[in-house]
Amino acid sequence: MNITHHISDELLFDYANGALEEGWSIAVATHLALCPACRKRLSAMEAAGGMMLEAIEIEPASGPTEDFSWEAMRARLDSAASASSVIAPAKRPSGKNVSLPEPLRSYIGGDVDAVKWKPLGLGAYHYPIKTSDQDISVRLLRIPAGKPVPEHTHGGRELTLVLKGSFSDISGRFGPGDFEETDETVDHQPIADPGEDCICLAVTDAPLKFKSRIVRMIQPLLGI
Ligand SMILES: [Zn+2]
């Protein structure tokens, strides 16, 4: 897997601090399961955060019983790191021929063939994923090869993680494992590349605002 688009420092930092809601965390943790480079960045961030915490907690008058050995420090860092993430990334990607890594796989209840797609119009399909967050929409999208997702802007942040196939938009080409982070300032039109349907995980924090009046009118019916 040749991943070229990664999680931003800001988002990874929020994840490391347990500051992300479940919906965002699913996208971040699933990218982490696929991306050794981001796992490395996360470990470094958690270690740095742990050391900053230590520096604050260790005061000169904390008494002679405190254990300042490297082993004790490392143990504290490890426990801080394991407690910090809302949803832990899988230790390693799932086996071969598996398109949906954990933790996403558990939310779907199986691999791609288990997904009960719902038609979205224009040949596209989606599968809404239930989480504890009412105001964050988490879904799988299936865009037919060579076809666009209707042009839209966002009421807030949108995270997209490609699982199969690829799409292109003004930010470049996104293939399996690639992670895109956009917000209301970006007006983009992702188009699935020819050859294979593009399946991706899309997380948004507000209903999408479609430019087309007709799409806007039927939006409530589509549940998007
Ligand atoms: Zn990455």
PDB file of C-alpha atoms and ligand atoms in Angstrom:
ATOM      1  CA  MET A   1       0.000   0.000   0.000  1.00  0.00           C
ATOM      2  CA  ASN A   2       1.513   3.285  -1.141  1.00  0.00           C
ATOM      3  CA  ILE A   3       0.031   5.952   1.113  1.00  0.00           C
ATOM      4  CA  THR A   4       0.807   9.562   0.183  1.00  0.00           C
ATOM      5  CA  HIS A   5      -1.876  11.556   2.053  1.00  0.00           C
ATOM      6  CA  HIS A   6      -1.631  11.418   5.850  1.00  0.00           C
ATOM      7  CA  ILE A   7      -3.326  12.676   9.007  1.00  0.00           C
ATOM      8  CA  SER A   8      -2.491  16.306   9.865  1.00  0.00           C
ATOM      9  CA  ASP A   9      -0.464  17.075  13.008  1.00  0.00           C
ATOM     10  CA  GLU A  10      -3.425  18.903  14.549  1.00  0.00           C
ATOM     11  CA  LEU A  11      -5.816  15.986  14.107  1.00  0.00           C
ATOM     12  CA  LEU A  12      -3.276  13.400  15.254  1.00  0.00           C
ATOM     13  CA  PHE A  13      -2.519  15.536  18.303  1.00  0.00           C
ATOM     14  CA  ASP A  14      -6.215  15.684  19.220  1.00  0.00           C
ATOM     15  CA  TYR A  15      -6.452  11.910  18.773  1.00  0.00           C
ATOM     16  CA  ALA A  16      -3.359  11.341  20.951  1.00  0.00           C
ATOM     17  CA  ASN A  17      -4.990  13.429  23.674  1.00  0.00           C
ATOM     18  CA  GLY A  18      -8.297  11.591  23.504  1.00  0.00           C
ATOM     19  CA  ALA A  19      -9.958  14.827  22.350  1.00  0.00           C
ATOM     20  CA  LEU A  20     -11.718  13.388  19.297  1.00  0.00           C
ATOM     21  CA  GLU A  21     -15.272  12.108  19.303  1.00  0.00           C
ATOM     22  CA  GLU A  22     -15.949   8.526  18.270  1.00  0.00           C
ATOM     23  CA  GLY A  23     -16.845   9.361  14.648  1.00  0.00           C
ATOM     24  CA  TRP A  24     -13.554  11.147  13.884  1.00  0.00           C
ATOM     25  CA  SER A  25     -11.604   8.536  15.864  1.00  0.00           C
ATOM     26  CA  ILE A  26     -12.854   5.699  13.634  1.00  0.00           C
ATOM     27  CA  ALA A  27     -11.332   7.387  10.551  1.00  0.00           C
ATOM     28  CA  VAL A  28      -8.066   8.239  12.334  1.00  0.00           C
ATOM     29  CA  ALA A  29      -7.680   4.799  13.948  1.00  0.00           C
ATOM     30  CA  THR A  30      -8.447   3.016  10.668  1.00  0.00           C
ATOM     31  CA  HIS A  31      -5.812   5.064   8.804  1.00  0.00           C
ATOM     32  CA  LEU A  32      -3.356   4.305  11.629  1.00  0.00           C
ATOM     33  CA  ALA A  33      -4.040   0.571  11.186  1.00  0.00           C
ATOM     34  CA  LEU A  34      -2.976   0.929   7.536  1.00  0.00           C
ATOM     35  CA  CYS A  35      -0.132   3.445   7.913  1.00  0.00           C
ATOM     36  CA  PRO A  36       3.155   2.659   9.740  1.00  0.00           C
ATOM     37  CA  ALA A  37       4.374   6.249   9.174  1.00  0.00           C
ATOM     38  CA  CYS A  38       1.453   7.772  11.099  1.00  0.00           C
ATOM     39  CA  ARG A  39       1.725   5.117  13.844  1.00  0.00           C
ATOM     40  CA  LYS A  40       5.323   6.249  14.321  1.00  0.00           C
ATOM     41  CA  ARG A  41       4.274   9.917  14.502  1.00  0.00           C
ATOM     42  CA  LEU A  42       1.564   9.024  17.023  1.00  0.00           C
ATOM     43  CA  SER A  43       4.058   7.170  19.278  1.00  0.00           C
ATOM     44  CA  ALA A  44       6.446  10.119  19.171  1.00  0.00           C
ATOM     45  CA  MET A  45       3.622  12.514  20.003  1.00  0.00           C
ATOM     46  CA  GLU A  46       2.385  10.387  22.895  1.00  0.00           C
ATOM     47  CA  ALA A  47       5.910  10.022  24.287  1.00  0.00           C
ATOM     48  CA  ALA A  48       6.487  13.779  24.056  1.00  0.00           C
ATOM     49  CA  GLY A  49       3.120  14.432  25.707  1.00  0.00           C
ATOM     50  CA  GLY A  50       3.947  11.958  28.477  1.00  0.00           C
ATOM     51  CA  MET A  51       7.298  13.601  29.136  1.00  0.00           C
ATOM     52  CA  MET A  52       5.700  17.045  29.305  1.00  0.00           C
ATOM     53  CA  LEU A  53       3.226  15.655  31.798  1.00  0.00           C
ATOM     54  CA  GLU A  54       6.074  14.136  33.815  1.00  0.00           C
ATOM     55  CA  ALA A  55       7.941  17.445  33.806  1.00  0.00           C
ATOM     56  CA  ILE A  56       4.864  19.139  35.257  1.00  0.00           C
ATOM     57  CA  GLU A  57       4.186  16.425  37.809  1.00  0.00           C
ATOM     58  CA  ILE A  58       7.752  15.989  39.069  1.00  0.00           C
ATOM     59  CA  GLU A  59       8.424  18.688  41.626  1.00  0.00           C
ATOM     60  CA  PRO A  60      11.598  19.095  43.657  1.00  0.00           C
ATOM     61  CA  ALA A  61       9.805  18.373  46.936  1.00  0.00           C
ATOM     62  CA  SER A  62       8.055  15.206  45.812  1.00  0.00           C
ATOM     63  CA  GLY A  63       9.939  13.092  48.360  1.00  0.00           C
ATOM     64  CA  PRO A  64      12.615  10.407  48.339  1.00  0.00           C
ATOM     65  CA  THR A  65      10.270   7.491  47.634  1.00  0.00           C
ATOM     66  CA  GLU A  66       9.593   8.595  44.006  1.00  0.00           C
ATOM     67  CA  ASP A  67      11.217   6.287  41.422  1.00  0.00           C
ATOM     68  CA  PHE A  68      12.966   8.379  38.754  1.00  0.00           C
ATOM     69  CA  SER A  69      14.734   5.487  37.003  1.00  0.00           C
ATOM     70  CA  TRP A  70      14.469   5.191  33.226  1.00  0.00           C
ATOM     71  CA  GLU A  71      12.479   1.939  33.610  1.00  0.00           C
ATOM     72  CA  ALA A  72       9.930   3.636  35.828  1.00  0.00           C
ATOM     73  CA  MET A  73       9.707   6.571  33.428  1.00  0.00           C
ATOM     74  CA  ARG A  74       9.150   4.254  30.475  1.00  0.00           C
ATOM     75  CA  ALA A  75       6.446   2.326  32.363  1.00  0.00           C
ATOM     76  CA  ARG A  76       4.645   5.574  33.094  1.00  0.00           C
ATOM     77  CA  LEU A  77       4.925   6.664  29.434  1.00  0.00           C
ATOM     78  CA  ASP A  78       3.552   3.310  28.264  1.00  0.00           C
ATOM     79  CA  SER A  79       0.565   3.458  30.557  1.00  0.00           C
ATOM     80  CA  ALA A  80      -0.088   7.095  29.603  1.00  0.00           C
ATOM     81  CA  ALA A  81       0.074   6.185  25.901  1.00  0.00           C
ATOM     82  CA  SER A  82      -2.309   3.256  26.208  1.00  0.00           C
ATOM     83  CA  ALA A  83      -4.832   5.300  28.164  1.00  0.00           C
ATOM     84  CA  SER A  84      -4.813   8.300  25.873  1.00  0.00           C
ATOM     85  CA  SER A  85      -6.711   7.188  22.771  1.00  0.00           C
ATOM     86  CA  VAL A  86     -10.483   6.944  22.588  1.00  0.00           C
ATOM     87  CA  ILE A  87     -10.304   4.156  20.019  1.00  0.00           C
ATOM     88  CA  ALA A  88      -7.006   2.319  19.773  1.00  0.00           C
ATOM     89  CA  PRO A  89      -5.701   1.545  16.297  1.00  0.00           C
ATOM     90  CA  ALA A  90      -5.289  -2.121  15.440  1.00  0.00           C
ATOM     91  CA  LYS A  91      -1.759  -3.347  16.136  1.00  0.00           C
ATOM     92  CA  ARG A  92      -1.307  -4.405  12.522  1.00  0.00           C
ATOM     93  CA  PRO A  93      -3.501  -4.498   9.434  1.00  0.00           C
ATOM     94  CA  SER A  94      -5.875  -7.431   9.096  1.00  0.00           C
ATOM     95  CA  GLY A  95      -4.882 -10.351   6.862  1.00  0.00           C
ATOM     96  CA  LYS A  96      -4.575 -10.454   3.097  1.00  0.00           C
ATOM     97  CA  ASN A  97      -7.622  -9.926   0.868  1.00  0.00           C
ATOM     98  CA  VAL A  98      -9.250  -7.897   3.596  1.00  0.00           C
ATOM     99  CA  SER A  99     -10.355  -4.414   2.580  1.00  0.00           C
ATOM    100  CA  LEU A 100     -11.753  -3.211   5.877  1.00  0.00           C
ATOM    101  CA  PRO A 101      -9.208  -3.040   8.700  1.00  0.00           C
ATOM    102  CA  GLU A 102     -10.096  -2.727  12.371  1.00  0.00           C
ATOM    103  CA  PRO A 103     -11.624  -0.836  14.066  1.00  0.00           C
ATOM    104  CA  LEU A 104     -13.844  -0.140  11.031  1.00  0.00           C
ATOM    105  CA  ARG A 105     -14.441  -3.826  10.381  1.00  0.00           C
ATOM    106  CA  SER A 106     -16.170  -4.291  13.743  1.00  0.00           C
ATOM    107  CA  TYR A 107     -18.529  -1.395  13.006  1.00  0.00           C
ATOM    108  CA  ILE A 108     -19.543  -3.003   9.696  1.00  0.00           C
ATOM    109  CA  GLY A 109     -19.728  -6.526  11.095  1.00  0.00           C
ATOM    110  CA  GLY A 110     -17.502  -8.002   8.397  1.00  0.00           C
ATOM    111  CA  ASP A 111     -15.598  -7.212   5.229  1.00  0.00           C
ATOM    112  CA  VAL A 112     -16.719  -5.310   2.123  1.00  0.00           C
ATOM    113  CA  ASP A 113     -18.986  -8.130   0.897  1.00  0.00           C
ATOM    114  CA  ALA A 114     -20.943  -7.882   4.167  1.00  0.00           C
ATOM    115  CA  VAL A 115     -21.895  -4.237   3.568  1.00  0.00           C
ATOM    116  CA  LYS A 116     -25.630  -3.709   3.010  1.00  0.00           C
ATOM    117  CA  TRP A 117     -25.402  -0.802   0.566  1.00  0.00           C
ATOM    118  CA  LYS A 118     -28.235   1.689   0.171  1.00  0.00           C
ATOM    119  CA  PRO A 119     -28.692   3.512  -3.151  1.00  0.00           C
ATOM    120  CA  LEU A 120     -27.754   7.181  -3.103  1.00  0.00           C
ATOM    121  CA  GLY A 121     -28.693   8.002  -6.693  1.00  0.00           C
ATOM    122  CA  LEU A 122     -26.524   8.400  -9.812  1.00  0.00           C
ATOM    123  CA  GLY A 123     -25.106   4.921  -9.284  1.00  0.00           C
ATOM    124  CA  ALA A 124     -23.573   5.768  -5.909  1.00  0.00           C
ATOM    125  CA  TYR A 125     -24.282   3.854  -2.691  1.00  0.00           C
ATOM    126  CA  HIS A 126     -23.747   4.495   0.974  1.00  0.00           C
ATOM    127  CA  TYR A 127     -23.834   2.641   4.275  1.00  0.00           C
ATOM    128  CA  PRO A 128     -24.422   4.742   7.410  1.00  0.00           C
ATOM    129  CA  ILE A 129     -22.478   3.598  10.479  1.00  0.00           C
ATOM    130  CA  LYS A 130     -24.033   4.059  13.906  1.00  0.00           C
ATOM    131  CA  THR A 131     -21.903   5.646  16.620  1.00  0.00           C
ATOM    132  CA  SER A 132     -22.651   7.365  19.936  1.00  0.00           C
ATOM    133  CA  ASP A 133     -22.344  10.800  18.278  1.00  0.00           C
ATOM    134  CA  GLN A 134     -25.654  12.206  17.013  1.00  0.00           C
ATOM    135  CA  ASP A 135     -24.134  15.185  15.207  1.00  0.00           C
ATOM    136  CA  ILE A 136     -21.327  13.371  13.392  1.00  0.00           C
ATOM    137  CA  SER A 137     -22.188  11.398  10.299  1.00  0.00           C
ATOM    138  CA  VAL A 138     -20.070   8.305   9.622  1.00  0.00           C
ATOM    139  CA  ARG A 139     -20.674   6.350   6.426  1.00  0.00           C
ATOM    140  CA  LEU A 140     -19.122   4.198   3.778  1.00  0.00           C
ATOM    141  CA  LEU A 141     -19.478   5.599   0.268  1.00  0.00           C
ATOM    142  CA  ARG A 142     -19.289   3.620  -2.949  1.00  0.00           C
ATOM    143  CA  ILE A 143     -18.727   5.824  -5.997  1.00  0.00           C
ATOM    144  CA  PRO A 144     -18.977   4.156  -9.415  1.00  0.00           C
ATOM    145  CA  ALA A 145     -15.734   4.042 -11.434  1.00  0.00           C
ATOM    146  CA  GLY A 146     -15.217   7.235 -13.429  1.00  0.00           C
ATOM    147  CA  LYS A 147     -18.180   9.031 -11.787  1.00  0.00           C
ATOM    148  CA  PRO A 148     -18.208  12.119  -9.564  1.00  0.00           C
ATOM    149  CA  VAL A 149     -19.627  12.629  -6.104  1.00  0.00           C
ATOM    150  CA  PRO A 150     -21.976  15.630  -6.528  1.00  0.00           C
ATOM    151  CA  GLU A 151     -20.014  18.856  -5.972  1.00  0.00           C
ATOM    152  CA  HIS A 152     -20.410  20.094  -2.441  1.00  0.00           C
ATOM    153  CA  THR A 153     -18.977  22.191   0.339  1.00  0.00           C
ATOM    154  CA  HIS A 154     -19.158  21.337   4.009  1.00  0.00           C
ATOM    155  CA  GLY A 155     -20.737  22.855   7.083  1.00  0.00           C
ATOM    156  CA  GLY A 156     -17.623  21.748   8.952  1.00  0.00           C
ATOM    157  CA  ARG A 157     -14.851  19.191   8.835  1.00  0.00           C
ATOM    158  CA  GLU A 158     -14.905  16.179   6.513  1.00  0.00           C
ATOM    159  CA  LEU A 159     -12.526  13.238   6.782  1.00  0.00           C
ATOM    160  CA  THR A 160     -12.281  10.741   3.927  1.00  0.00           C
ATOM    161  CA  LEU A 161     -10.297   7.511   3.998  1.00  0.00           C
ATOM    162  CA  VAL A 162     -10.002   5.488   0.794  1.00  0.00           C
ATOM    163  CA  LEU A 163     -10.447   1.748   1.305  1.00  0.00           C
ATOM    164  CA  LYS A 164     -10.663   0.474  -2.293  1.00  0.00           C
ATOM    165  CA  GLY A 165     -10.170   2.043  -5.704  1.00  0.00           C
ATOM    166  CA  SER A 166      -9.220   5.714  -5.884  1.00  0.00           C
ATOM    167  CA  PHE A 167     -10.565   9.208  -6.505  1.00  0.00           C
ATOM    168  CA  SER A 168      -9.113  12.510  -7.605  1.00  0.00           C
ATOM    169  CA  ASP A 169     -10.021  16.091  -6.717  1.00  0.00           C
ATOM    170  CA  ILE A 170      -8.277  19.485  -6.590  1.00  0.00           C
ATOM    171  CA  SER A 171      -5.979  18.201  -3.811  1.00  0.00           C
ATOM    172  CA  GLY A 172      -4.641  15.318  -5.922  1.00  0.00           C
ATOM    173  CA  ARG A 173      -5.169  11.589  -6.282  1.00  0.00           C
ATOM    174  CA  PHE A 174      -6.248   9.475  -3.313  1.00  0.00           C
ATOM    175  CA  GLY A 175      -5.700   5.700  -3.360  1.00  0.00           C
ATOM    176  CA  PRO A 176      -6.150   2.933  -0.766  1.00  0.00           C
ATOM    177  CA  GLY A 177      -5.148   4.108   2.721  1.00  0.00           C
ATOM    178  CA  ASP A 178      -4.993   7.786   1.727  1.00  0.00           C
ATOM    179  CA  PHE A 179      -6.589  10.232   4.131  1.00  0.00           C
ATOM    180  CA  GLU A 180      -8.198  13.546   3.152  1.00  0.00           C
ATOM    181  CA  GLU A 181      -9.113  16.293   5.574  1.00  0.00           C
ATOM    182  CA  THR A 182     -11.263  19.156   4.272  1.00  0.00           C
ATOM    183  CA  ASP A 183     -13.483  21.862   5.738  1.00  0.00           C
ATOM    184  CA  GLU A 184     -16.010  24.499   4.673  1.00  0.00           C
ATOM    185  CA  THR A 185     -13.327  26.524   2.880  1.00  0.00           C
ATOM    186  CA  VAL A 186     -12.791  23.747   0.322  1.00  0.00           C
ATOM    187  CA  ASP A 187     -15.091  23.411  -2.663  1.00  0.00           C
ATOM    188  CA  HIS A 188     -14.125  20.104  -4.172  1.00  0.00           C
ATOM    189  CA  GLN A 189     -15.542  17.533  -6.514  1.00  0.00           C
ATOM    190  CA  PRO A 190     -14.081  14.084  -5.973  1.00  0.00           C
ATOM    191  CA  ILE A 191     -14.263  11.863  -9.074  1.00  0.00           C
ATOM    192  CA  ALA A 192     -13.711   8.117  -8.799  1.00  0.00           C
ATOM    193  CA  ASP A 193     -10.882   7.048 -11.094  1.00  0.00           C
ATOM    194  CA  PRO A 194     -11.834   4.746 -13.976  1.00  0.00           C
ATOM    195  CA  GLY A 195     -11.462   0.990 -13.674  1.00  0.00           C
ATOM    196  CA  GLU A 196     -12.811   0.251 -10.199  1.00  0.00           C
ATOM    197  CA  ASP A 197     -15.558   1.560  -7.906  1.00  0.00           C
ATOM    198  CA  CYS A 198     -14.122   3.712  -5.135  1.00  0.00           C
ATOM    199  CA  ILE A 199     -15.086   2.721  -1.608  1.00  0.00           C
ATOM    200  CA  CYS A 200     -14.239   5.177   1.135  1.00  0.00           C
ATOM    201  CA  LEU A 201     -15.092   6.045   4.701  1.00  0.00           C
ATOM    202  CA  ALA A 202     -16.517   9.555   5.011  1.00  0.00           C
ATOM    203  CA  VAL A 203     -16.985  11.356   8.322  1.00  0.00           C
ATOM    204  CA  THR A 204     -18.701  14.762   8.443  1.00  0.00           C
ATOM    205  CA  ASP A 205     -19.962  16.888  11.303  1.00  0.00           C
ATOM    206  CA  ALA A 206     -22.819  18.553   9.498  1.00  0.00           C
ATOM    207  CA  PRO A 207     -25.119  17.753   6.573  1.00  0.00           C
ATOM    208  CA  LEU A 208     -23.339  18.287   3.269  1.00  0.00           C
ATOM    209  CA  LYS A 209     -24.357  21.393   1.339  1.00  0.00           C
ATOM    210  CA  PHE A 210     -24.861  20.471  -2.278  1.00  0.00           C
ATOM    211  CA  LYS A 211     -24.679  23.196  -4.915  1.00  0.00           C
ATOM    212  CA  SER A 212     -27.424  21.701  -7.048  1.00  0.00           C
ATOM    213  CA  ARG A 213     -30.871  22.885  -5.971  1.00  0.00           C
ATOM    214  CA  ILE A 214     -32.422  19.566  -6.980  1.00  0.00           C
ATOM    215  CA  VAL A 215     -29.946  17.561  -4.904  1.00  0.00           C
ATOM    216  CA  ARG A 216     -30.583  19.953  -1.978  1.00  0.00           C
ATOM    217  CA  MET A 217     -34.333  19.393  -2.315  1.00  0.00           C
ATOM    218  CA  ILE A 218     -34.071  15.612  -2.196  1.00  0.00           C
ATOM    219  CA  GLN A 219     -31.264  15.652   0.402  1.00  0.00           C
ATOM    220  CA  PRO A 220     -33.605  14.889   3.337  1.00  0.00           C
ATOM    221  CA  LEU A 221     -34.977  11.899   1.434  1.00  0.00           C
ATOM    222  CA  LEU A 222     -31.473  10.571   0.850  1.00  0.00           C
ATOM    223  CA  GLY A 223     -30.566  11.044   4.494  1.00  0.00           C
ATOM    224  CA  ILE A 224     -27.334  12.906   3.681  1.00  0.00           C
TER     225      ILE A 224
HETATM  226 ZN    ZN B   1      -0.431   8.076   7.427  1.00  0.00          ZN
END
